[in-house]
Short mmCIF file of C-alpha atoms and ligand atoms in Angstrom, two decimals:
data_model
loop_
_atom_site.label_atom_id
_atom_site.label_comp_id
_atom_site.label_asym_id
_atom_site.label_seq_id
_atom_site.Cartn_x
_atom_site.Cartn_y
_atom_site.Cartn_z
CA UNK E 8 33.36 6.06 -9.87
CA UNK E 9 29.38 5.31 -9.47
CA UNK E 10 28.03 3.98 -12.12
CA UNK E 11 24.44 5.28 -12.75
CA UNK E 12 22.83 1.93 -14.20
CA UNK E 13 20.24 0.57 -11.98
CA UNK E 14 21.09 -2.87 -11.12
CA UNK E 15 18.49 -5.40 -8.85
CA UNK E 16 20.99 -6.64 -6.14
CA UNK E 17 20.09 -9.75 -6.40
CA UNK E 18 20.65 -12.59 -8.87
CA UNK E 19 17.64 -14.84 -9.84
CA UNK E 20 17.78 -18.45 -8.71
CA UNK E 21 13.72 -19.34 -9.47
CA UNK E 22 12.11 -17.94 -12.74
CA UNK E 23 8.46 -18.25 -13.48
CA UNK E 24 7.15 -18.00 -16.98
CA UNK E 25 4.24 -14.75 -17.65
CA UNK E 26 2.43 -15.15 -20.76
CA UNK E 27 1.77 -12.98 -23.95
CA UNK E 28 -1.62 -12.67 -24.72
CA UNK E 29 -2.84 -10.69 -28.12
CA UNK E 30 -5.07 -7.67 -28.05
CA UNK E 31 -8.38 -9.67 -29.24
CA UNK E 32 -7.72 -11.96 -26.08
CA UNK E 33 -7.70 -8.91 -23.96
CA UNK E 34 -9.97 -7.62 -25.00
CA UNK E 35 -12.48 -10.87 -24.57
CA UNK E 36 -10.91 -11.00 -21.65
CA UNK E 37 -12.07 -7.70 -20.05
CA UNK E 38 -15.71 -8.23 -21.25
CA UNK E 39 -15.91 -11.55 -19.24
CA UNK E 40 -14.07 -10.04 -16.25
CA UNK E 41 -16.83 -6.89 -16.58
CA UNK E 42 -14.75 -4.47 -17.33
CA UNK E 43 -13.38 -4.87 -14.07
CA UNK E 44 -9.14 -5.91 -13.72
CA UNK E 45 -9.68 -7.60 -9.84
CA UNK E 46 -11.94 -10.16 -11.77
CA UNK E 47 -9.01 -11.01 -14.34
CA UNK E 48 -7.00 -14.31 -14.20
CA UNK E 49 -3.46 -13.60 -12.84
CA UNK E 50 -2.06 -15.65 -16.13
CA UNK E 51 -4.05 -12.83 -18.49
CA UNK E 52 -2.24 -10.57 -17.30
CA UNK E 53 1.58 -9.85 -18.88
CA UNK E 54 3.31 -7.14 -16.12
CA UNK E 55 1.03 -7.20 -12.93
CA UNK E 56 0.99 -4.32 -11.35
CA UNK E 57 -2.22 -4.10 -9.13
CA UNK E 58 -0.51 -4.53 -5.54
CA UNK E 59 2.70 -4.35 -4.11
CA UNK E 60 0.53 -6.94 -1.30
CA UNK E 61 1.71 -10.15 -1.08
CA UNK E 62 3.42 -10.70 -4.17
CA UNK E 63 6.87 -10.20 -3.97
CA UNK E 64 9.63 -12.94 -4.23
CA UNK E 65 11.12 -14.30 -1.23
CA UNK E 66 15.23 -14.66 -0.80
CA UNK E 67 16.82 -17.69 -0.51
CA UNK E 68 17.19 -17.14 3.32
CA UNK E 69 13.53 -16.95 3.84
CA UNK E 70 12.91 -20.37 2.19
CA UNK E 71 15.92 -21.57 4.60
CA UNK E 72 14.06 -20.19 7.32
CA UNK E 73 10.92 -22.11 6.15
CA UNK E 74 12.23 -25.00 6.88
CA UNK E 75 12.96 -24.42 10.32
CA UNK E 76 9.11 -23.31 11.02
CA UNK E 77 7.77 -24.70 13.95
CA UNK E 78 3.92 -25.76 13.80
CA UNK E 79 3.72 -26.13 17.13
CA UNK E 80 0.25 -24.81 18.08
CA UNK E 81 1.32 -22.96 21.22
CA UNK E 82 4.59 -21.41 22.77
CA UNK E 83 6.31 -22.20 18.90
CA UNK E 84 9.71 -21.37 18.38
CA UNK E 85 9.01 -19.76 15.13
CA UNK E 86 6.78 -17.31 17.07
CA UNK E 87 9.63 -16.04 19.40
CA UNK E 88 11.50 -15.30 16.84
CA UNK E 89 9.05 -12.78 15.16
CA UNK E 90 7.80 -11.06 18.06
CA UNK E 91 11.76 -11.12 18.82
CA UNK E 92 12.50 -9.42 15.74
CA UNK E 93 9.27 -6.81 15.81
CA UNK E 94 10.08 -6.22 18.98
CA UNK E 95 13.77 -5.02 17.74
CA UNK E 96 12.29 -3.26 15.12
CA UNK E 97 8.89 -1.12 16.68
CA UNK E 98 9.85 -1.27 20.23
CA UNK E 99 6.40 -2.31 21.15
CA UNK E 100 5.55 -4.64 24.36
CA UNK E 101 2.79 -7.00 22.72
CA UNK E 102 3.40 -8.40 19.41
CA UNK E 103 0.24 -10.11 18.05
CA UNK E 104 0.36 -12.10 15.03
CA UNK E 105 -2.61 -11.54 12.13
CA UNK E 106 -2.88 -13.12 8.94
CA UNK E 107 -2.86 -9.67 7.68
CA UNK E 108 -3.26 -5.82 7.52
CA UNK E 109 -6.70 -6.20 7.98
CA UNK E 110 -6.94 -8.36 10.61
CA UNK E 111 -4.84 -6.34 12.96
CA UNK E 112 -7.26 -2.85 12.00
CA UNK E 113 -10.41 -5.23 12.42
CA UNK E 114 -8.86 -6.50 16.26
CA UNK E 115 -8.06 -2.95 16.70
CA UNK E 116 -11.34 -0.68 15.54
CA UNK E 117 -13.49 -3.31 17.48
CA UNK E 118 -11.59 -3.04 21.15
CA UNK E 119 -10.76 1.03 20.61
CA UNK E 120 -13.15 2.47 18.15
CA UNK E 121 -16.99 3.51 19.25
CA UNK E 122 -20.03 4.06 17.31
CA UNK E 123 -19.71 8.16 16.71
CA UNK E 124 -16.14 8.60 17.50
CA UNK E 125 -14.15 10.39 14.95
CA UNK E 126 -10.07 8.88 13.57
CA UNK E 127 -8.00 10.58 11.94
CA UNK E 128 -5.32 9.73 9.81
CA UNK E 129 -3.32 11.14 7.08
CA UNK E 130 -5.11 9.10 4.73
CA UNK E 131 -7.07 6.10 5.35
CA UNK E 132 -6.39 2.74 3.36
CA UNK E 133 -9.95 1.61 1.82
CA UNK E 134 -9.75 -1.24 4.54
CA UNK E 135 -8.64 1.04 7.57
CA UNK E 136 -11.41 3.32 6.09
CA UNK E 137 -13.86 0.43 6.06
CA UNK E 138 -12.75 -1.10 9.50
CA UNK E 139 -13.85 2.39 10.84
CA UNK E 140 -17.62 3.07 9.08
CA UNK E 141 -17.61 -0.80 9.71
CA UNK E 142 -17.89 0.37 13.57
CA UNK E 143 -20.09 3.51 13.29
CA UNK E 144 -17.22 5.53 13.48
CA UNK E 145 -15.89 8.70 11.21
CA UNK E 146 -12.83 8.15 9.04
CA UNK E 147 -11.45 11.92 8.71
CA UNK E 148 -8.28 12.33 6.24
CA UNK E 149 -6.48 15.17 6.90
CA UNK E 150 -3.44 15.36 4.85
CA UNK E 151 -1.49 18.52 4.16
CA UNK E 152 -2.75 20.49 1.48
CA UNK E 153 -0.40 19.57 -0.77
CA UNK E 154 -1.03 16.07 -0.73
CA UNK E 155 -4.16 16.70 -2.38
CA UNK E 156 -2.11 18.85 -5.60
CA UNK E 157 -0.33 15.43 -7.83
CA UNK E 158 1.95 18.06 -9.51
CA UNK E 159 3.44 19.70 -6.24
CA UNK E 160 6.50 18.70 -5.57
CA UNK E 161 6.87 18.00 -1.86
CA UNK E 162 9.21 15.99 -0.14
CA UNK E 163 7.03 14.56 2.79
CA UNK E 164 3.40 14.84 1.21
CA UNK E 165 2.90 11.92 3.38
CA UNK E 166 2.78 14.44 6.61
CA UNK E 167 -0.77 15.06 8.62
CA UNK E 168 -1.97 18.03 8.74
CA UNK E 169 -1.04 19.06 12.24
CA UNK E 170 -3.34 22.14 12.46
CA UNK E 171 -6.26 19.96 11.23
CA UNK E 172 -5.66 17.86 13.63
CA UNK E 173 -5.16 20.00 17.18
CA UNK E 174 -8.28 21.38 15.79
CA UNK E 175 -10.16 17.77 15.84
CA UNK E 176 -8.53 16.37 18.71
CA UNK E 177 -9.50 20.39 20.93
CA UNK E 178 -12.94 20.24 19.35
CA UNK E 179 -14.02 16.57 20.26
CA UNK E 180 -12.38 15.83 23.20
CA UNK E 181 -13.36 12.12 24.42
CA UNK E 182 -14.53 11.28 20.92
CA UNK E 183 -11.09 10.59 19.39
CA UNK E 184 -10.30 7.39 20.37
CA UNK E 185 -6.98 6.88 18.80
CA UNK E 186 -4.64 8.39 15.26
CA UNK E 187 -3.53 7.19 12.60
CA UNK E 188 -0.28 7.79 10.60
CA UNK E 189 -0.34 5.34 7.26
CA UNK E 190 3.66 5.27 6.21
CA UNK E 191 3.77 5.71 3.45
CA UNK E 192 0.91 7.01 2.56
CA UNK E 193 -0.99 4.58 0.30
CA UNK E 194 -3.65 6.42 -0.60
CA UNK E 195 -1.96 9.48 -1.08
CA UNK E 196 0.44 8.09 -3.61
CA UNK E 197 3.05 6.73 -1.64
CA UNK E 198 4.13 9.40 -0.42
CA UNK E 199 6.10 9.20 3.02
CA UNK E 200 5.65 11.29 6.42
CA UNK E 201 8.62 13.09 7.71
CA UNK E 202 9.82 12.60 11.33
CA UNK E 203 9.57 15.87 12.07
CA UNK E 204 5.50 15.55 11.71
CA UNK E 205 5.41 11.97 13.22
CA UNK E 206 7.53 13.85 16.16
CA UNK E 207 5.06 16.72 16.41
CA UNK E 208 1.85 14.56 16.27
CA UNK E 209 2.87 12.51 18.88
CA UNK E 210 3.19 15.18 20.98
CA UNK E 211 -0.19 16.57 20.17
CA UNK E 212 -2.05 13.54 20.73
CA UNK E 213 0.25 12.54 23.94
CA UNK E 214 -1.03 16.14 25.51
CA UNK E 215 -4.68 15.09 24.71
CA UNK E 216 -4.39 11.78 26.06
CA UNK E 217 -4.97 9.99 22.73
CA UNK E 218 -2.61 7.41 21.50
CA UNK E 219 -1.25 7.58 18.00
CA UNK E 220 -0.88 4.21 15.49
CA UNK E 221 0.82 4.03 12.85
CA UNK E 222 -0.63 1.64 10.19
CA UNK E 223 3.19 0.59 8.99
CA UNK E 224 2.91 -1.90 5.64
CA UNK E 225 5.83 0.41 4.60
CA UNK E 226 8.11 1.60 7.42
CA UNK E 227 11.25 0.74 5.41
CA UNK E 228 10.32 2.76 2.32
CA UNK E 229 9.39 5.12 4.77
CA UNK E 230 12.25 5.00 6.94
CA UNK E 231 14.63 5.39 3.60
CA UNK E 232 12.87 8.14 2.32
CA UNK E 233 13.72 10.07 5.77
CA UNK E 234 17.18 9.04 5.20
CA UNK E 235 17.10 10.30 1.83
CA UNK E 236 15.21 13.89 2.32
CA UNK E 237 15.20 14.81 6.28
CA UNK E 238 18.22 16.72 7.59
CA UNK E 239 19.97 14.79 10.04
CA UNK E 240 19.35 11.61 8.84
CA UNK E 241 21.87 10.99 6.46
CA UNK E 242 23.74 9.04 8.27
CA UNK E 243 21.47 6.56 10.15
CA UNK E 244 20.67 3.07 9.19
CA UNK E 245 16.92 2.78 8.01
CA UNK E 246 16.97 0.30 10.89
CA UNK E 247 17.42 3.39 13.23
CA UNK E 248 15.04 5.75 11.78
CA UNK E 249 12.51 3.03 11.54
CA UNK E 250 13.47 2.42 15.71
CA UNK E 251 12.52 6.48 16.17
CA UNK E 252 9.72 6.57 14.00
CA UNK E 253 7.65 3.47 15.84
CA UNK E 254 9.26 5.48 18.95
CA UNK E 255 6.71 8.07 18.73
CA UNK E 256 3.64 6.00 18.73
CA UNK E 257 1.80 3.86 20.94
CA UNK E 258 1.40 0.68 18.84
CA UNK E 259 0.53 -0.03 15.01
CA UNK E 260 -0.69 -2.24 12.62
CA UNK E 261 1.09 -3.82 10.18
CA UNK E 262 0.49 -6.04 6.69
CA UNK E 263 3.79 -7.77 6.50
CA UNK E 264 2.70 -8.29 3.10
CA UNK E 265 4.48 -5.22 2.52
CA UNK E 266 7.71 -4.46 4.09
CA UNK E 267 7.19 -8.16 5.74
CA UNK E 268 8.74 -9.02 2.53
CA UNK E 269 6.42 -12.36 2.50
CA UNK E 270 3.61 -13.51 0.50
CA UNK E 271 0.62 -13.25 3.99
CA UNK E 272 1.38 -11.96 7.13
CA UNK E 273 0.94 -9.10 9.89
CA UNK E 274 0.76 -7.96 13.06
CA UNK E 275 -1.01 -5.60 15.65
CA UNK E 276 1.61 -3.93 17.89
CA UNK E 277 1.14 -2.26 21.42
CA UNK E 278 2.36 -1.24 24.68
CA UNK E 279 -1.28 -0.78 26.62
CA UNK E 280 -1.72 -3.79 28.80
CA UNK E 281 -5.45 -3.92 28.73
CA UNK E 282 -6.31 -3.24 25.39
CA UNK E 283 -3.83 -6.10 24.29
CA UNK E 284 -5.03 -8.14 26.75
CA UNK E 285 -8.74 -7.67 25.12
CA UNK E 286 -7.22 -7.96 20.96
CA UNK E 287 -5.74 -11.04 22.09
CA UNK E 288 -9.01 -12.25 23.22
CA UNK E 289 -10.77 -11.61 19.74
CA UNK E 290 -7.76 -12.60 18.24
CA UNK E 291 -8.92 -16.74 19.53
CA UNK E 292 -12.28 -15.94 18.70
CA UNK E 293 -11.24 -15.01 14.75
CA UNK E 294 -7.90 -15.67 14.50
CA UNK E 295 -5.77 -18.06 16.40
CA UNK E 296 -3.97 -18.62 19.34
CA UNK E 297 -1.96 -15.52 20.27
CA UNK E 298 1.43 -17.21 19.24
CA UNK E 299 0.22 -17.85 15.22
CA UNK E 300 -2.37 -15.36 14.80
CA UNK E 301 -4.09 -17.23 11.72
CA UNK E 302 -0.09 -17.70 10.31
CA UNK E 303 2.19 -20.70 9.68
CA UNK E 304 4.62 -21.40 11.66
CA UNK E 305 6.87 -21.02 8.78
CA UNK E 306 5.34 -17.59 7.75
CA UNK E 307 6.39 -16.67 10.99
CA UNK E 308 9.63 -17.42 9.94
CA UNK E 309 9.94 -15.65 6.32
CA UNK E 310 8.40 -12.73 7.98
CA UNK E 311 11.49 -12.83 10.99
CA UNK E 312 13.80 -12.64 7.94
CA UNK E 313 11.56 -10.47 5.70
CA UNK E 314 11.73 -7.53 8.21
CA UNK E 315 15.43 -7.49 8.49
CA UNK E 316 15.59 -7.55 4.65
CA UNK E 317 12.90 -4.59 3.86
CA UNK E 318 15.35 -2.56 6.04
CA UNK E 319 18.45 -3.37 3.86
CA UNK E 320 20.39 -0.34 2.28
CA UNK E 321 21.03 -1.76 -0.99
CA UNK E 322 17.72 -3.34 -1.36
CA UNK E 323 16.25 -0.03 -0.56
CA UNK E 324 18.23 1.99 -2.82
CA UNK E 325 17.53 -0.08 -6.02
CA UNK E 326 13.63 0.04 -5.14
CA UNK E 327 13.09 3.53 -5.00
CA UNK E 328 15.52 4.07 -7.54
CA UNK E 329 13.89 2.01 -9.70
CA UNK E 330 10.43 3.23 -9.36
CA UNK E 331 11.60 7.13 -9.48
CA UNK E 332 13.29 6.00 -12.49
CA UNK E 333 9.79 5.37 -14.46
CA UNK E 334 8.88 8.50 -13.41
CA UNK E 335 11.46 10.27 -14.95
CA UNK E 336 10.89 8.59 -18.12
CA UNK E 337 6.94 9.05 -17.76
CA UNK E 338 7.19 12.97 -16.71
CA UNK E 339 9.82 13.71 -19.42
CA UNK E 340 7.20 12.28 -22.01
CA UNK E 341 4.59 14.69 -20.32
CA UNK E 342 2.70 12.33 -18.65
CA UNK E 343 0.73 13.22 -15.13
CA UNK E 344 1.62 11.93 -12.23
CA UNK E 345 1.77 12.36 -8.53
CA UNK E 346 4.96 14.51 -8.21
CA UNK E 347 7.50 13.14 -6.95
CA UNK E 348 6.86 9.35 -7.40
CA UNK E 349 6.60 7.23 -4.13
CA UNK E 350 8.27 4.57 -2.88
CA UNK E 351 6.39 1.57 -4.07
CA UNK E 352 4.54 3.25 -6.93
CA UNK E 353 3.61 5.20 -9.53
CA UNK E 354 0.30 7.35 -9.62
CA UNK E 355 -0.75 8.50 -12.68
CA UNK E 356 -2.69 11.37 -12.21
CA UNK E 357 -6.32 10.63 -14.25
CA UNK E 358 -7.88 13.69 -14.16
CA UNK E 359 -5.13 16.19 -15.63
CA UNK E 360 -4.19 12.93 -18.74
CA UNK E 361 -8.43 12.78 -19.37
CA UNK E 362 -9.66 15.68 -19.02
CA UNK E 363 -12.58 14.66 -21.25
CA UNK E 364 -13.99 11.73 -19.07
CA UNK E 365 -15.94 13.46 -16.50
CA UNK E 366 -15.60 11.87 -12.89
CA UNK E 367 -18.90 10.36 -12.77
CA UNK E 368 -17.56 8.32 -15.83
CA UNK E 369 -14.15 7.53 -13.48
CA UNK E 370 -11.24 8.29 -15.92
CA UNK E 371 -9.03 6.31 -13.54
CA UNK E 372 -10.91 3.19 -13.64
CA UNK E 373 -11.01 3.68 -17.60
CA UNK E 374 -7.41 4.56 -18.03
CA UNK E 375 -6.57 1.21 -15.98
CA UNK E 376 -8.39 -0.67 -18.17
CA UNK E 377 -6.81 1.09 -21.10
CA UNK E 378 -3.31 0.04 -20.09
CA UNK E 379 -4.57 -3.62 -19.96
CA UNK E 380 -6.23 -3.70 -23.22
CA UNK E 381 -2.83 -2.42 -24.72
CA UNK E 382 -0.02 -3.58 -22.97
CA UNK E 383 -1.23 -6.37 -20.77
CA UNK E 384 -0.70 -4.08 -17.74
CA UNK E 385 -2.27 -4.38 -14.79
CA UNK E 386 -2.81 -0.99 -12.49
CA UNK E 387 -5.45 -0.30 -9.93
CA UNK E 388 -7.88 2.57 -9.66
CA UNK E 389 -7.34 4.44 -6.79
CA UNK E 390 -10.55 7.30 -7.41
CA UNK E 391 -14.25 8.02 -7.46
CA UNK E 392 -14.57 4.01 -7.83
CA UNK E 393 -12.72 3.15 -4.80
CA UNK E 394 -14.00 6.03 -2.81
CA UNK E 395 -16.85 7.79 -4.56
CA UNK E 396 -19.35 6.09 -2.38
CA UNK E 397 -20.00 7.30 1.01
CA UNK E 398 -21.48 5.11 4.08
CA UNK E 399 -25.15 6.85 3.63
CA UNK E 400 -25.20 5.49 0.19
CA UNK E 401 -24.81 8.81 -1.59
CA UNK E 402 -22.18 9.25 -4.04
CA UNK E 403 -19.29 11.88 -3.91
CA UNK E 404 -16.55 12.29 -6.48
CA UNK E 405 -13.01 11.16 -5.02
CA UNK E 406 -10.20 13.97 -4.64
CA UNK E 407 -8.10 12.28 -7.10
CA UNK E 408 -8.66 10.13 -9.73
CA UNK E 409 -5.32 7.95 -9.66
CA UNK E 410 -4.25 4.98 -11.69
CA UNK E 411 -1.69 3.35 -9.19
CA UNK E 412 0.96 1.24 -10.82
CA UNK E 413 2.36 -0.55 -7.75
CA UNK E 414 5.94 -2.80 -7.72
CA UNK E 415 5.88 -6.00 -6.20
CA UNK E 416 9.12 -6.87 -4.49
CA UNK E 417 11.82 -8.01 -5.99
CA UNK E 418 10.12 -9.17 -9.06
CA UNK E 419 10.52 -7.21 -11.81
CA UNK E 420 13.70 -6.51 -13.00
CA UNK E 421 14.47 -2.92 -15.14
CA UNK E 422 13.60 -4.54 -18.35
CA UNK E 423 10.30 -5.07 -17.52
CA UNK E 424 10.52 -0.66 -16.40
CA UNK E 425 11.37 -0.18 -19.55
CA UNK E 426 8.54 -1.75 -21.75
CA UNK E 427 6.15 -0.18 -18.71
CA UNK E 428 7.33 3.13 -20.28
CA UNK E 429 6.87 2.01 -23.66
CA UNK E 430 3.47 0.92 -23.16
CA UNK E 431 2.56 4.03 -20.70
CA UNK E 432 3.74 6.78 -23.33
CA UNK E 433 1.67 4.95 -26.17
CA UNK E 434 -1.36 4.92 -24.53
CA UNK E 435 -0.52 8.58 -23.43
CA UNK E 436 -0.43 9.22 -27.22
CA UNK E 437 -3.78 8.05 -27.75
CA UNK E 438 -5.88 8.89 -24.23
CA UNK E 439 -7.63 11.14 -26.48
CA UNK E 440 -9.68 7.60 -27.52
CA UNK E 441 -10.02 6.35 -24.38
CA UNK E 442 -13.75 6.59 -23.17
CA UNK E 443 -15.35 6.66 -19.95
CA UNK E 444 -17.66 3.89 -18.44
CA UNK E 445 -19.80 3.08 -16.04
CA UNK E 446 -20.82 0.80 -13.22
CA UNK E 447 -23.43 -2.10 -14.29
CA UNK E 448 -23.64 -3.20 -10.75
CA UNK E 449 -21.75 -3.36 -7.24
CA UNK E 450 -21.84 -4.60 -3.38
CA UNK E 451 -22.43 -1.75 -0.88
CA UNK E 452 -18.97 -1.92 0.50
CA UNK E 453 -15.56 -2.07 -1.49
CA UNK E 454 -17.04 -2.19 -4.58
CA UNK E 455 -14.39 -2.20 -6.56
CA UNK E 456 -13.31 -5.39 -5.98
CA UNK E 457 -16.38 -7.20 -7.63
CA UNK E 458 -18.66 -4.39 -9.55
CA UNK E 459 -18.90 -4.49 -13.12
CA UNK E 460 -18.90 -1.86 -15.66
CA UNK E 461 -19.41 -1.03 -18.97
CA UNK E 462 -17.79 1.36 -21.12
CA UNK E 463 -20.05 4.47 -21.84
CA UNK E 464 -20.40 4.28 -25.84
CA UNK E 465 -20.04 0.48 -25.90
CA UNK E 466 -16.01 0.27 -26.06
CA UNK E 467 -13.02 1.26 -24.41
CA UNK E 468 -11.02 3.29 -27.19
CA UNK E 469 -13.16 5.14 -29.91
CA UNK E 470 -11.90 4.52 -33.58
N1 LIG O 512 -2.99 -0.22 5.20
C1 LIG O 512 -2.39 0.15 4.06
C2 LIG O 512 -1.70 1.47 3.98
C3 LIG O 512 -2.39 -0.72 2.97
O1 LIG O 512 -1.77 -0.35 1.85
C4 LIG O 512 -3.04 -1.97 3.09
C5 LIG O 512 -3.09 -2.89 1.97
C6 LIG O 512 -3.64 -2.31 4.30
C7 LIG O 512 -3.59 -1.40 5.33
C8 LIG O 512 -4.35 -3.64 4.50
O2 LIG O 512 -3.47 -4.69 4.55
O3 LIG O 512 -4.11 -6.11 2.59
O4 LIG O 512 -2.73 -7.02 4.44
O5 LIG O 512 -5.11 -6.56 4.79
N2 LIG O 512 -2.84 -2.52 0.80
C9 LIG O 512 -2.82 -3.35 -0.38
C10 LIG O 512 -2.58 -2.46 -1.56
C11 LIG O 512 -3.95 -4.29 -0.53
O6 LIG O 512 -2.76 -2.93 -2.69
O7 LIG O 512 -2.18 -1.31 -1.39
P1 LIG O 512 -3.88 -6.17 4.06
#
């Protein structure tokens, strides 16, 4: 008999309190924080829902393995261990330790990227994107078409485009320097690439000499989703699909905030000899020494542990069951989203649930804020906010205007799904109120992380 009832498989051994707060507080709230949710206090904020990043809850084993961390500024155990266990994982010759996701593309754009080259990707993160411009190079996304569609149902919407990309890498030969897969794709709703694409870019990019990356925060969802969808994977351990996929690149990059399972972390990962040789190098300058990376000793430790767990079946299965649960309850209440969900999110899908906020007035920022001021959730805009302004300055609506409602790790058990779908289908039911806004002022780059806004006819939800 299997019973259908979602269960977390684990039991909860440390419980921290989240707070209530009413509307009027929330409200106050969002004025001070200008309209914009990064600038909230964590303790505002009832279910929070603005990164899967860092904030999931560690087992019991990783806090063991804490204890054994070894703080030893060069040669320490603790770092053995990890590259031991990445090593296992990716395959890869030299495992450097960063802080985080980051830190790794930073190291990495600076030794392989040039002013005017061009790298593609599937979709870029915002700080893969930014790492990029940051070096005078050209970001190019070139997801398949259907990536771009939220209500197309596609089982690897995660894939490159593989014509779009022969055609960059025939068309600019010596001015690719390297590509990038992002499993899942973060961007693109977190949605995963198929092996079958990973297989058949690697080839490309092997027979144009370029080596292929994949930036990895979420092999393991990644990996499980292959089991789940691919033929011929059925049967393998997510530890053995993640083994093939890494297979097929030449190195990636890695926030182990993610599928590190810990709270900081991450790594860059690759077999060239001389351009490890040179990231190592930076890596002193900004870093660390090459055996902590900017990292604990004991983070080295929960993330040896961490990997191993991101890769376990039952963990796996309650995770993505658990998040394409919501969506079941959110689609069959007619909300919008980015069909079908991914593995550590939900997308709402902005643009088709307000139709009257124009993009210049960024419905997904607005709708994010709207789920706050009700329910005392917090999302994050992934839209014309996050993307709508390009290097030159100029401004240039995003594809999609997405409100991402990402799971932390083992945090939130199926109760807390449940009022999420409460609280999304009422503020569904009145969208109609919700008004657009717009920015009061913001930085140059990443602005969404400190601009401020203001809602277009003076507040949020008309009467
Ligand atoms: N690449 C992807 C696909 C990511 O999702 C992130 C982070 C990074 C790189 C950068 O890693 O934060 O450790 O420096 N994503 C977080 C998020 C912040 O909310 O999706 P980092």
């Amino acid at each position: 008999m299997a019973f259908k009832t979602i269960i977390e498989p684990f039991r909860i051994k440390v419980v921290e309190p989240i707070r209530r707060t009413t509307r009027e507080e929330r409200d106050q709230a969002l004025r001070e924080a200008g309209f914009n949710l990064f600038l909230l206090r964590a303790e505002d904020v009832l279910i929070d829902l603005l990164t899967d990043s860092g904030t999931g809850a560690m087992s019991s084993e990783q806090w063991a393995g804490m204890m054994r961390g070894d703080e030893s500024y060069a040669g320490a155990r603790s770092f053995y261990r990890f590259e031991e266990t990445v090593r296992e994982i990716t395959g890869f010759k030299h495992i450097v330790p960063t802080h985080q996701g980051r830190a790794a593309e930073r190291i990495l754009c600076s030794v392989m990227v040039n002013q005017g080259d061009i790298v593609p990707n599937n979709t870029h993160f915002d700080t893969t994107r930014a790492n990029v411009e940051n070096v005078g190079a050209t970001a190019l996304d070139i997801p398949i078409p259907e990536a771009g569609q939220p209500a197309t149902i596609h089982p690897f919407k995660g894939n490159i485009d593989l014509a779009a990309l022969e055609h960059v890498l025939a068309t600019n030969a010596g001015g690719v320097p390297l590509v990038i897969l992002t499993v899942t794709n973060n961007s693109g709703g977190g949605q995963p690439v198929s092996m079958a694409n990973l297989k058949a870019a690697s080839h490309l990019c092997r027979s144009h000499g370029v080596p292929l990356f994949l930036d990895s925060c979420r092999f393991a969802e990644n990996s499980w989703f292959i089991k789940l969808r691919e033929p011929g994977f059925a049967d393998k351990t997510p530890f053995e699909i993640a083994r093939e996929m890494f297979g097929y690149a030449d190195g990636a990059t890695m926030s182990a905030k993610k599928d590190g399972m810990a709270n900081i972390g991450g790594f860059l990962a690759l077999n060239d000899d001389a351009f490890a040789q040179k990231c190592k190098n930076l890596l002193i300058l900004t870093e660390g020494f090459p055996t902590y990376g900017g990292l604990a000793g004991y983070d080295l430790e929960a993330l040896s542990i961490g990997f191993k767990e991101a890769l376990d079946e039952d963990y796996l299965r309650y995770r993505i069951r658990s998040v394409a649960y919501l969506g079941e309850r959110l689609t069959e209440a007619g909300i919008p989203l980015v069909q079908p969900p991914g593995g550590h999110a939900i997308y709402v899908d902005a643009k088709a649930m307000l139709p009257h906020i124009p993009q210049h007035q960024y419905p997904a920022w607005a709708l994010s804020l709207a789920l706050y001021l009700e329910g005392g959730v917090r999302s994050v805009e992934i839209g014309s906010v996050m993307f709508g302004r390009k290097p030159d300055g100029s401004e240039q609506p995003a594809a999609m205007e997405l409100v991402r409602l990402a799971f932390p790790r083992r945090v939130y058990t199926q109760s807390h799904v449940d009022y999420l779908a409460e609280v999304l289908i009422h503020v569904h039911q009145i969208r109609d109120r919700i008004c657009g806004v717009h920015i009061k002022e913001a930085p140059e780059v990443l602005r969404h992380f400190s601009a401020s806004f203001e809602p277009v006819g003076g507040d949020l939800l008309a009467p």
